[in-house]
Tab-separated table of C-alpha atoms in Angstrom:
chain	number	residue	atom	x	y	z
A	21	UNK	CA	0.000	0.000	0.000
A	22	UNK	CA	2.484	2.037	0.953
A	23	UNK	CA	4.464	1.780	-2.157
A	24	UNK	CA	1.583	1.977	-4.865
A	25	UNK	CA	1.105	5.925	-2.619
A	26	UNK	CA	4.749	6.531	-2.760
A	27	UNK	CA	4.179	6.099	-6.823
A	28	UNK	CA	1.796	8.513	-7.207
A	29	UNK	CA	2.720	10.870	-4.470
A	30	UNK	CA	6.274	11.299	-4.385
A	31	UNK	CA	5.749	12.600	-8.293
A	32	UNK	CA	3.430	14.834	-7.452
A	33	UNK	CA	5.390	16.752	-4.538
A	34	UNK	CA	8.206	16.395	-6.194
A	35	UNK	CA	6.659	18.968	-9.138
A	36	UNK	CA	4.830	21.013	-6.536
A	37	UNK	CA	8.128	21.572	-4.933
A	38	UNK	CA	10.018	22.409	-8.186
A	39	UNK	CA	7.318	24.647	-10.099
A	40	UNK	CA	9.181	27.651	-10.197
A	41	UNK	CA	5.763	30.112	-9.822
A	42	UNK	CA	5.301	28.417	-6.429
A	43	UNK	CA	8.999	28.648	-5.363
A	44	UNK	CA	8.767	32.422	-5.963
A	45	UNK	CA	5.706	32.646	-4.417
A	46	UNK	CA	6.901	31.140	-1.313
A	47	UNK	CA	10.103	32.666	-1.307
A	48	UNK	CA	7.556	36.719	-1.563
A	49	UNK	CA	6.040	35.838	1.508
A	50	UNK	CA	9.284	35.087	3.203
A	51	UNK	CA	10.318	38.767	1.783
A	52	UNK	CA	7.654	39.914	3.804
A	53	UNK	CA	7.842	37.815	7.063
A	54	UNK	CA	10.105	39.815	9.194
A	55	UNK	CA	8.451	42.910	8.488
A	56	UNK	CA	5.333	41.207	9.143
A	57	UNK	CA	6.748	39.886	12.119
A	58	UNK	CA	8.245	43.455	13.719
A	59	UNK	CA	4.293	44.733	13.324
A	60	UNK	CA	3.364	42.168	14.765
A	61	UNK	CA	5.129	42.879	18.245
A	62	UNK	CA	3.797	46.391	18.186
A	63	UNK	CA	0.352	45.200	17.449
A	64	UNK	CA	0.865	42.942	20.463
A	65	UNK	CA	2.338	45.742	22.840
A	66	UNK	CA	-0.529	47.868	21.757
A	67	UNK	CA	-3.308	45.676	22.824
A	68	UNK	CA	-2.011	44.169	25.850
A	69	UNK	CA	-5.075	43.614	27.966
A	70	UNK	CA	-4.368	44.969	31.209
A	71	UNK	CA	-2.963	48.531	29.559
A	72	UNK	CA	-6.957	49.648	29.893
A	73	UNK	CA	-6.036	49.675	33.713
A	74	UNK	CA	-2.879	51.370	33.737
A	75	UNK	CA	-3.400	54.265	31.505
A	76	UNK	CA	-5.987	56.757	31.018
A	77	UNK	CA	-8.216	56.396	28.006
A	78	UNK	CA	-6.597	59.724	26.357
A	79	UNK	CA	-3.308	58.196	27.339
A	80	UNK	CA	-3.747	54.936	25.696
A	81	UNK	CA	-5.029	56.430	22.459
A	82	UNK	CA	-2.057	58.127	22.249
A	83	UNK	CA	0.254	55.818	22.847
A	84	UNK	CA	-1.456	53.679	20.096
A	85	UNK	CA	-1.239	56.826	18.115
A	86	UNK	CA	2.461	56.463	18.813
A	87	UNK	CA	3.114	52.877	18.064
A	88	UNK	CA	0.126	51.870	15.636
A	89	UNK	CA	2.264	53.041	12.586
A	90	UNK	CA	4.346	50.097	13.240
A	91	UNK	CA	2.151	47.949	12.066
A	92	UNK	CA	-0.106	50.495	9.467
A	93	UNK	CA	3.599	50.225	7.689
A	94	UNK	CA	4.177	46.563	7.568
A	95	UNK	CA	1.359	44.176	7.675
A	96	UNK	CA	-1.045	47.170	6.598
A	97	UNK	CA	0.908	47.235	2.823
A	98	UNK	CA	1.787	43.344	2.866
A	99	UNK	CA	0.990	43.234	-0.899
A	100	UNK	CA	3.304	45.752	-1.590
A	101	UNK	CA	6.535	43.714	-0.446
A	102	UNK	CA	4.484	40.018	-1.559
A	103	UNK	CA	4.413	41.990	-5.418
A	104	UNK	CA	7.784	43.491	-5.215
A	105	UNK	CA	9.237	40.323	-4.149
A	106	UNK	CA	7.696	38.360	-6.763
A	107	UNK	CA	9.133	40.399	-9.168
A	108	UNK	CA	12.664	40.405	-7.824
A	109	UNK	CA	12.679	36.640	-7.055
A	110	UNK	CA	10.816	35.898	-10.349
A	111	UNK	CA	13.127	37.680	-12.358
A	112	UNK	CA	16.435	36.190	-10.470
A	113	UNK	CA	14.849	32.429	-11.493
A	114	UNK	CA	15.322	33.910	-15.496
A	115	UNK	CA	18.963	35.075	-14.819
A	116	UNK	CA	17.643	38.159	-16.028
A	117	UNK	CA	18.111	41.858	-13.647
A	118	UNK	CA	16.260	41.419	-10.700
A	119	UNK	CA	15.719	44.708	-8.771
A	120	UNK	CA	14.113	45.746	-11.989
A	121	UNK	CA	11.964	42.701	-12.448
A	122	UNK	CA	10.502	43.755	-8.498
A	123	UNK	CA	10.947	47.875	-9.174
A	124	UNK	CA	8.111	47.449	-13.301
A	125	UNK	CA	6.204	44.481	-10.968
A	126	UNK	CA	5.628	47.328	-7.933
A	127	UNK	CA	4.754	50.019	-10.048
A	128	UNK	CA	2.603	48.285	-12.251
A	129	UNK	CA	0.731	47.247	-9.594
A	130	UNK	CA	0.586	50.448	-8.234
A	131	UNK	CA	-1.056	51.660	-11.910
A	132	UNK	CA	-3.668	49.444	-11.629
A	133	UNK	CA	-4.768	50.682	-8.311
A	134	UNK	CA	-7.051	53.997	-7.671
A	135	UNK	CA	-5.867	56.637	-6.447
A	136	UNK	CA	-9.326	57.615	-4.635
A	137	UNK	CA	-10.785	57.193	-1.556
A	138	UNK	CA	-14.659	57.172	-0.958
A	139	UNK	CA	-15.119	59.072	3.064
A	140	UNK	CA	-18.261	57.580	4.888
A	141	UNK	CA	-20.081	60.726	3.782
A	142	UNK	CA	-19.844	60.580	0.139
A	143	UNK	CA	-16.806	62.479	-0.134
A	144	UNK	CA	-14.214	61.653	-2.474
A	145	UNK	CA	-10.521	62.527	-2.234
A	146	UNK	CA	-8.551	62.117	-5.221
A	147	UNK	CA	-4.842	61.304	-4.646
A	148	UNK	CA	-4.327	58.751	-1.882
A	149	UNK	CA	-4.680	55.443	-2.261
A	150	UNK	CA	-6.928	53.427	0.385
A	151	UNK	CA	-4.653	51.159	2.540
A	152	UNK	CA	-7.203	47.989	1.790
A	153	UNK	CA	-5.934	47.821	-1.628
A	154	UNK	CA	-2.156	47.473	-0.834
A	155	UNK	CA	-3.355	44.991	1.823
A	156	UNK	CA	-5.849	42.314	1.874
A	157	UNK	CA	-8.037	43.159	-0.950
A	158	UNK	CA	-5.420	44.139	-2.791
A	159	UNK	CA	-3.331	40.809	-2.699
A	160	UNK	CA	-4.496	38.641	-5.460
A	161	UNK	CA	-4.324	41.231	-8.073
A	162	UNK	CA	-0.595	41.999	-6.792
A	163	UNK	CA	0.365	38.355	-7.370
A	164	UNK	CA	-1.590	37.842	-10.489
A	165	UNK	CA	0.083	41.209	-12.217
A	166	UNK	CA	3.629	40.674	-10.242
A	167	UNK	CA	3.800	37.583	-12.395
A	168	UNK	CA	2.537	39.275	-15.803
A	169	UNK	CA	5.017	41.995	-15.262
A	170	UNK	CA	7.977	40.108	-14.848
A	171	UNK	CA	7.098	37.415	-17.485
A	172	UNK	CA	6.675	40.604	-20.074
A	173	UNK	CA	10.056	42.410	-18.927
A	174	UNK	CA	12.016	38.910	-18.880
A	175	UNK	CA	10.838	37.957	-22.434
A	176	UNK	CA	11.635	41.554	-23.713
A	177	UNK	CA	15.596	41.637	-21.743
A	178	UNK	CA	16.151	37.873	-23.401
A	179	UNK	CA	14.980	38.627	-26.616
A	180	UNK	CA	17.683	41.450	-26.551
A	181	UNK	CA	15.145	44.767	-27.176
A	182	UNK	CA	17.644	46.317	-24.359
A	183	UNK	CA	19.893	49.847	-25.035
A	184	UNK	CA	23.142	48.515	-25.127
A	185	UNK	CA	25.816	51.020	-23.618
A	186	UNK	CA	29.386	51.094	-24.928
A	187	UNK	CA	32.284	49.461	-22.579
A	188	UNK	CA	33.640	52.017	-19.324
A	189	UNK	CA	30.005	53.488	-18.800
A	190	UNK	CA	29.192	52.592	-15.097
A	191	UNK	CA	27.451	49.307	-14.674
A	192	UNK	CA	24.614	51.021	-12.788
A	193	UNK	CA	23.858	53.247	-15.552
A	194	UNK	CA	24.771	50.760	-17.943
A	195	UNK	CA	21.956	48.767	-16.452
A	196	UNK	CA	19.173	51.349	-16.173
A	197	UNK	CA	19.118	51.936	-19.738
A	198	UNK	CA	19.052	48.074	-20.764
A	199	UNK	CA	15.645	48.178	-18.190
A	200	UNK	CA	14.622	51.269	-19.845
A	201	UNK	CA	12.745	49.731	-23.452
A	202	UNK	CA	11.449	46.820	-21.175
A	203	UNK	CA	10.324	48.738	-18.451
A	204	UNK	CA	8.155	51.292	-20.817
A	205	UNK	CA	6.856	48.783	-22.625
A	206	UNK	CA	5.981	46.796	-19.602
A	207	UNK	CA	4.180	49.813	-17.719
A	208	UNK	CA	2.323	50.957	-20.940
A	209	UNK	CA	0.685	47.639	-21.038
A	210	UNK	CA	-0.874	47.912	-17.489
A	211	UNK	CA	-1.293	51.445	-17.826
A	212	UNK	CA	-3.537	50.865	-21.545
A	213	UNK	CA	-5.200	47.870	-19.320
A	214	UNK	CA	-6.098	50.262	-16.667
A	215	UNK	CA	-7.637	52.746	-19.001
A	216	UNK	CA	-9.427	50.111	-20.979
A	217	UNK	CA	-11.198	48.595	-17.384
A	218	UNK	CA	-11.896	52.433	-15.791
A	219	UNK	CA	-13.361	54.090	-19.315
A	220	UNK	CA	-14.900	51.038	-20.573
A	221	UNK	CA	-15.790	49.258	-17.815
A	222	UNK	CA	-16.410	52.437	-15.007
A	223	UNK	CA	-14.700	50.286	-12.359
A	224	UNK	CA	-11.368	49.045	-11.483
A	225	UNK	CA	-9.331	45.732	-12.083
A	226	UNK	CA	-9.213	45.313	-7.713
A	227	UNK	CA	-12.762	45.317	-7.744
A	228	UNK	CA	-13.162	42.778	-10.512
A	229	UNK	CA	-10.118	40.168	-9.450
A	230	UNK	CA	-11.582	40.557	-5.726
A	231	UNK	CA	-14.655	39.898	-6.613
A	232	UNK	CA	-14.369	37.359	-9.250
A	233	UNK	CA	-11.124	35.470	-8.232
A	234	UNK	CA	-10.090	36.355	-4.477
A	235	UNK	CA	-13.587	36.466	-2.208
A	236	UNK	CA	-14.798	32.772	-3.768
A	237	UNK	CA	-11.028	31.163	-2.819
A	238	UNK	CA	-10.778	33.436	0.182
A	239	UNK	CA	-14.256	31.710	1.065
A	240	UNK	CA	-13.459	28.233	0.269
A	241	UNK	CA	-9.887	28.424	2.158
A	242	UNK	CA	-11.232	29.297	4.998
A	243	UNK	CA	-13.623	26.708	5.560
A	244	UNK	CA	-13.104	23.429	7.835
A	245	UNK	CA	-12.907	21.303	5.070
A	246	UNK	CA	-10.581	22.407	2.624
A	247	UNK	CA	-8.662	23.357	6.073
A	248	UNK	CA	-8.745	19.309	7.083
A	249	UNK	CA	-7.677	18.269	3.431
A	250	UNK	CA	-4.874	20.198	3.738
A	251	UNK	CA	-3.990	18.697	7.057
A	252	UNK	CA	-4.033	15.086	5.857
A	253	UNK	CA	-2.021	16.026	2.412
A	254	UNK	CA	0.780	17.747	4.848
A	255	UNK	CA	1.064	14.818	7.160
A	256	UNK	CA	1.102	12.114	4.157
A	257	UNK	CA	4.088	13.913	2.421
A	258	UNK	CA	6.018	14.051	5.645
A	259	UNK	CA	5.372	10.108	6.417
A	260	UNK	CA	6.892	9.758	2.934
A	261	UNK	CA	10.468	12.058	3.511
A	262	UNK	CA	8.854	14.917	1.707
A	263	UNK	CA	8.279	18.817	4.008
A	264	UNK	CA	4.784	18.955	3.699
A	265	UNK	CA	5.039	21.941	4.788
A	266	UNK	CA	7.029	23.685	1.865
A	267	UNK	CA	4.625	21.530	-0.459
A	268	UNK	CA	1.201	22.306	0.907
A	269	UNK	CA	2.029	26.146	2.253
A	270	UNK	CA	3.100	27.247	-0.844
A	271	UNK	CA	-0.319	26.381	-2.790
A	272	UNK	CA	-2.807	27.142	0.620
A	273	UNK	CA	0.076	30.245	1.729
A	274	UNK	CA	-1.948	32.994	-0.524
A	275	UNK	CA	-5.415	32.054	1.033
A	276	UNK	CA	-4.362	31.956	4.302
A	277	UNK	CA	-2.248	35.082	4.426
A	278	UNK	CA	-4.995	37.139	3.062
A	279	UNK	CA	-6.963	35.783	5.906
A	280	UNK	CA	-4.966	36.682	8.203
A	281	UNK	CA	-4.493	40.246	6.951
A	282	UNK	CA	-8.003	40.490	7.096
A	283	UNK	CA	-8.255	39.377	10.612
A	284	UNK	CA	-5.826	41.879	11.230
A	285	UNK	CA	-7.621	45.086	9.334
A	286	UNK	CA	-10.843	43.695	11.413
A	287	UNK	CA	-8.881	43.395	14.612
A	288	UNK	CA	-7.456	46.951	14.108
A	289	UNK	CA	-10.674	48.644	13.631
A	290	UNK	CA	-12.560	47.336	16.241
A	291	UNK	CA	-14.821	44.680	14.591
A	292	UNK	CA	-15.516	41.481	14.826
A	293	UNK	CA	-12.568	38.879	13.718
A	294	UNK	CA	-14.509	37.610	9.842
A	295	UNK	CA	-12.274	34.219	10.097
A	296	UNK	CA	-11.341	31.364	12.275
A	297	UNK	CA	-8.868	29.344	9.817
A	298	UNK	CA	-6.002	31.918	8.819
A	299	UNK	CA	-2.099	31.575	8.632
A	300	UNK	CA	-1.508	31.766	12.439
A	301	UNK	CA	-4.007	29.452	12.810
A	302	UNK	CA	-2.453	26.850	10.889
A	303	UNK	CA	0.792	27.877	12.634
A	304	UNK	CA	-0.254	28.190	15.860
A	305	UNK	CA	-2.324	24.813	15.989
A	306	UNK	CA	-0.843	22.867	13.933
A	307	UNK	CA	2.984	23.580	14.210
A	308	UNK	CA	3.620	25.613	17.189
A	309	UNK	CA	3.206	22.726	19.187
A	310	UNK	CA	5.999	20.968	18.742
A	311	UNK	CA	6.697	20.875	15.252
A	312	UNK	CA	4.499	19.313	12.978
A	313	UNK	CA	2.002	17.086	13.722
A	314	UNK	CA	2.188	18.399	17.962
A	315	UNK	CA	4.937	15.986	19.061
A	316	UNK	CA	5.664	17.619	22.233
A	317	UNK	CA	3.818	15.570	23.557
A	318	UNK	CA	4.744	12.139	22.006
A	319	UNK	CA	8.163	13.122	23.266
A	320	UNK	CA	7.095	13.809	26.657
A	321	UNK	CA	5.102	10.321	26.449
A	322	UNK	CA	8.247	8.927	25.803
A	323	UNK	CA	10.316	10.065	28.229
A	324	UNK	CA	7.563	9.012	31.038
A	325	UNK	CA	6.502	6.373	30.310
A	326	UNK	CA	7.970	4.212	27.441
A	327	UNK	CA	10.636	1.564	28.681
A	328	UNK	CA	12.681	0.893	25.003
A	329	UNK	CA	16.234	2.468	25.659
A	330	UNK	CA	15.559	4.009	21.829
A	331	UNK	CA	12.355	5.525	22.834
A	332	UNK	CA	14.265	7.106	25.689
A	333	UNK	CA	17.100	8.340	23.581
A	334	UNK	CA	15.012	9.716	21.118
A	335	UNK	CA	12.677	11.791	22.953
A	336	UNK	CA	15.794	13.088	25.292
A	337	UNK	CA	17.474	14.362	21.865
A	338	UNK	CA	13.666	15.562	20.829
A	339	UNK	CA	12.724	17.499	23.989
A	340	UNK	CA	14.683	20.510	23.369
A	341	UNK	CA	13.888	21.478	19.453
A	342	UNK	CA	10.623	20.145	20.415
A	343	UNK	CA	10.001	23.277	22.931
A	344	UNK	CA	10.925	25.323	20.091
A	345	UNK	CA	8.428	23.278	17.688
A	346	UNK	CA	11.504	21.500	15.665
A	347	UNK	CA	11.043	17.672	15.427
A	348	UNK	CA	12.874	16.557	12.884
A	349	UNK	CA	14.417	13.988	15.265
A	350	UNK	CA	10.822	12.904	16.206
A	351	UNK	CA	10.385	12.321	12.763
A	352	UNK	CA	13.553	10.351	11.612
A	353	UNK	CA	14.787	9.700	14.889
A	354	UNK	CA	11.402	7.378	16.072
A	355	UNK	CA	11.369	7.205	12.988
A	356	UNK	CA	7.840	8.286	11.826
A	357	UNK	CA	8.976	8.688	7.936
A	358	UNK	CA	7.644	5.075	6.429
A	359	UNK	CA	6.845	3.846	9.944
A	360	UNK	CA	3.257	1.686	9.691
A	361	UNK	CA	3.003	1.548	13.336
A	362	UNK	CA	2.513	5.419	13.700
A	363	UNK	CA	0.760	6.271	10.448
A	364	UNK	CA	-2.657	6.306	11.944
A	365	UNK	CA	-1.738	8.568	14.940
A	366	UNK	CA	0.503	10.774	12.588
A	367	UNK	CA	-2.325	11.409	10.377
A	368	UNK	CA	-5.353	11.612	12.729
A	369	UNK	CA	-4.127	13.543	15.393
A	370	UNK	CA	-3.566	16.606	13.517
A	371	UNK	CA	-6.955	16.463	11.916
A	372	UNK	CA	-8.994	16.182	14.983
A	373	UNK	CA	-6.893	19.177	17.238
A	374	UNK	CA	-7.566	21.489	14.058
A	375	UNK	CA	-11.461	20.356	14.217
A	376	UNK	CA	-11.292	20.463	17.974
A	377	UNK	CA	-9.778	24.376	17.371
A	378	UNK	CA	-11.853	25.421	15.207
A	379	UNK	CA	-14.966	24.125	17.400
A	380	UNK	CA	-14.075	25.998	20.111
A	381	UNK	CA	-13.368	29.008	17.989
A	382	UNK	CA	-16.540	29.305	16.289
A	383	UNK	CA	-18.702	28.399	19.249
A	384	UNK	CA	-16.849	31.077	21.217
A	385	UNK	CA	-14.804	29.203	23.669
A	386	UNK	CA	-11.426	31.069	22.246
A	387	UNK	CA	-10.967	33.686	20.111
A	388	UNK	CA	-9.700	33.210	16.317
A	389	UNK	CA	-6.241	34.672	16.182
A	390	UNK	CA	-6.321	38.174	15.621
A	391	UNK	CA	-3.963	38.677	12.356
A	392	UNK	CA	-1.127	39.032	14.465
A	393	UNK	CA	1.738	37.005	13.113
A	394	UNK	CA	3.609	34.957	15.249
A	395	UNK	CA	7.552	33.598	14.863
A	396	UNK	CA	6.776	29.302	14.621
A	397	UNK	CA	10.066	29.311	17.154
A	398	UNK	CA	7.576	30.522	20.093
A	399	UNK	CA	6.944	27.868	22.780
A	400	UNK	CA	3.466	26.280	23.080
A	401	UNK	CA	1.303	28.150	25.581
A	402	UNK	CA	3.369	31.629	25.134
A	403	UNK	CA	2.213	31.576	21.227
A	404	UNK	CA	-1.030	30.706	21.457
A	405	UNK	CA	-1.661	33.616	24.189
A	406	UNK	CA	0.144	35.868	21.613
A	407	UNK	CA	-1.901	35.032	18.435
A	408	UNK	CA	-5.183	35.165	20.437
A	409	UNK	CA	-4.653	37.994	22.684
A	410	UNK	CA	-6.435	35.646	25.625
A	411	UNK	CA	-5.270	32.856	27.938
A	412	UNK	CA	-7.675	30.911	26.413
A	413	UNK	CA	-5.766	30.742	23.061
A	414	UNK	CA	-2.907	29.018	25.303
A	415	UNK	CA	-5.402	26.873	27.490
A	416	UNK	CA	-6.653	25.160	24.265
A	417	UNK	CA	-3.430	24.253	23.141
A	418	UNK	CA	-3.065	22.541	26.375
A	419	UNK	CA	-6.360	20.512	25.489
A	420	UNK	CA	-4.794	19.827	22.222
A	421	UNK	CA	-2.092	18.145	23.803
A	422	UNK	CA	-3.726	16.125	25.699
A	423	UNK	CA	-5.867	14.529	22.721
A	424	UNK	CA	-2.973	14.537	20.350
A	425	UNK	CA	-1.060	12.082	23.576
A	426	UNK	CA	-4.727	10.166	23.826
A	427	UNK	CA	-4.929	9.283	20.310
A	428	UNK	CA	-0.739	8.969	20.332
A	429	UNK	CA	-0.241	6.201	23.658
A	430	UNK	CA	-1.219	2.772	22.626
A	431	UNK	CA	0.384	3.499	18.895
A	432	UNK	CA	3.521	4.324	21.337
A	433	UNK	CA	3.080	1.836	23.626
A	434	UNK	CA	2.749	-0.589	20.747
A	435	UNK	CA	6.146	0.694	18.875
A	436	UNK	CA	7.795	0.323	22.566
A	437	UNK	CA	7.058	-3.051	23.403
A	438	UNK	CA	8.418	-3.933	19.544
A	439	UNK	CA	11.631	-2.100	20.156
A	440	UNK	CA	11.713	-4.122	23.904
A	441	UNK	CA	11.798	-7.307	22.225
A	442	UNK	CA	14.569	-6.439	19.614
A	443	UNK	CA	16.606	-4.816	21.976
A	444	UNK	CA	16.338	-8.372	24.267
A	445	UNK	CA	17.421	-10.249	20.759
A	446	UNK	CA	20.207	-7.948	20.656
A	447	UNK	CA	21.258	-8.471	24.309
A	448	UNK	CA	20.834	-12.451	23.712
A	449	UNK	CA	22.872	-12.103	20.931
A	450	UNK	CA	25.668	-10.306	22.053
């Protein structure tokens, strides 16, 4: 059984994990992870709980006054770095000049975005652009023309319609004039499109991708199901070797980010949080307890209560990375990878803490993460207080663990009486 999957998996992962659109793709959202991450802390720090009791209500307005740009500049714009990463990263994969490939990706985003803003009164002011569209709402349509960009300016550069400079002219300028034929007719493309969608049309291309592409996938991503599916496919490539991680999170990464930049905008404002699954969700718990799969506490189980001297070795080795949420020696140190005895607990587990979550989310137990994105290095408990902004968020992980050990025990206790009796062969043996 296990080979006639391999056959038909291992194939399949292999291309995911090669496709070049979905290696740049990952590699823009890692552009914009530390960035994301440093707004993050000040959205935290801005909305402790207890600051309502320390400070005056004028005083904590302004201090949130003070610090709230942190994030406003970071998370608020994520499409802006997602697009011009795309671009750079896109262009790099061609060989061809990269800073240029993210510089015509940026700005041809940037001319298919309004430049108005609609006031709750009817107003509108020309000349600013709303922050929604370089966030959120704005993220699909940066991908989708990120990767029309670049694909335009690459074909152009190799097919040599460049401005070739004679020798001892300074490589910088040198290299602005080889963009410079590329790069106008890049931009006048998206600039005609623009015109063609606003006079033709009397709308805008965000309104039309959002509503036609982004809210039906934004929908279906963030339902249980799809959510589950994902689950099982990211477990089954790791039994096999493969990061199911890197595999999975670089088709689902899109969805879930926008998510969670929505949960943020909502979060920000005041309102009600629109999602439960989102990208610290699936961090959170899923990952950021113990790695993936939650094998904290399968390593703690060992330690306890298994008897095998490899059990024992193992989850002393594990129990470190493991409070970091890095198990690779859990999972070719046990080993899980191929290992029938475990599949069942490897696979399950997962798949009924994320239904378990996402229960006690939507009945109201816990909050859904806010948006706020957490490092997956944070300890259990600690990151699961951060992402929800309540105790609760940490408490549930703590109920997590204890199913994910339930459903984990007689699997372990099963793999530890097998390694008992080959360890008394051995002994015989010798």
């Amino acid at each position: 059984m296990f080979e006639r999957l391999s056959k038909y998996l291992v194939p399949i992962a292999g291309k995911l994990n090669n496709n070049r659109f979905l290696s740049v793709l990952r590699d823009a959202f890692m552009l914009a992870f530390p960035l994301t991450i440093f707004g993050s802390i000040f959205v935290v720090l801005t909305n402790l709980p207890f600051l309502e009791k320390i400070m005056s209500a004028g005083a904590l307005a302004n201090f949130k006054d003070m610090f709230g740009i942190a994030s406003s500049a970071t998370m608020g714009i994520m499409s802006v770095f997602v697009v011009f990463g795309i671009g750079y990263y896109l262009s790099k994969s061609y060989e061809v000049e990269a800073i240029f490939g993210g510089a015509i990706s940026l700005v041809s985003f940037l001319l298919l975005t309004p430049f108005i803003v609609t006031l709750e009164g009817g107003e509108v002011v020309s000349g600013v652009i709303p922050l929604d569209r370089l966030g959120a709402k704005g993220m699909f349509l940066g991908m989708i023309t990120a990767f029309l960009a670049t694909e335009i300016y690459r074909r152009i550069v190799q097919k040599n319609i460049t401005i070739k400079m004679p020798p001892g002219v300074p490589p910088a300028v040198a290299k602005s004039f080889a963009a410079l034929i590329p790069a106008i007719i890049t931009l006048t493309v998206f600039l005609m499109i623009n015109v063609l969608v606003t006079q033709l049309f009397n709308t805008n291309l965000h309104d039309i991708i959002y509503n036609a592409i982004q809210a039906p996938l934004v929908g279906l991503g963030s339902g249980i199901v799809p959510t589950l599916v994902a689950v099982f496919f990211i477990q089954i490539f790791w039994f096999f070797g493969l990061h199911g991680q890197i595999i999975i999170n670089s088709v689902m990464d899109p969805i879930w980010n926008t998510l969670m930049i929505e949960n943020y905008e909502a979060y920000q404002a005041g309102a009600a949080l629109p999602h439960i699954i989102s990208k610290p969700f699936m961090e959170i718990y899923t990952v950021g307890m113990g790695g993936t799969g939650m094998t904290l506490v399968v390593v703690f189980a060992m330690l306890a209560f298994m008897k095998s001297r490899q059990l024992k070795q193992v989850g002393k080795l594990a129990v470190g990375p493991g409070l970091f949420n890095v198990n690779e020696p859990v999972i070719f140190g046990l080993p899980i990878v191929m290992n029938p005895i475990v599949i069942v607990p490897w696979i399950i587990a997962p798949m009924v803490v994320t239904l378990v979550s996402y229960f006690a989310m939507s009945i109201g137990l816990v909050p859904p993460p806010t948006g706020v994105a957490i490092p997956w290095t944070v300890p259990f408990f600690i990151n699961g207080i951060m992402a929800t902004n309540s105790l609760a968020g940490g408490i549930l992980q703590l109920v997590n663990m204890v199913i994910v050990g339930l459903i984990w025990f007689p699997f372990l206790k099963t793999l530890d009486k097998t390694n008992l009796i080959k360890e008394k062969e051995a002994e015989k043996a010798a």
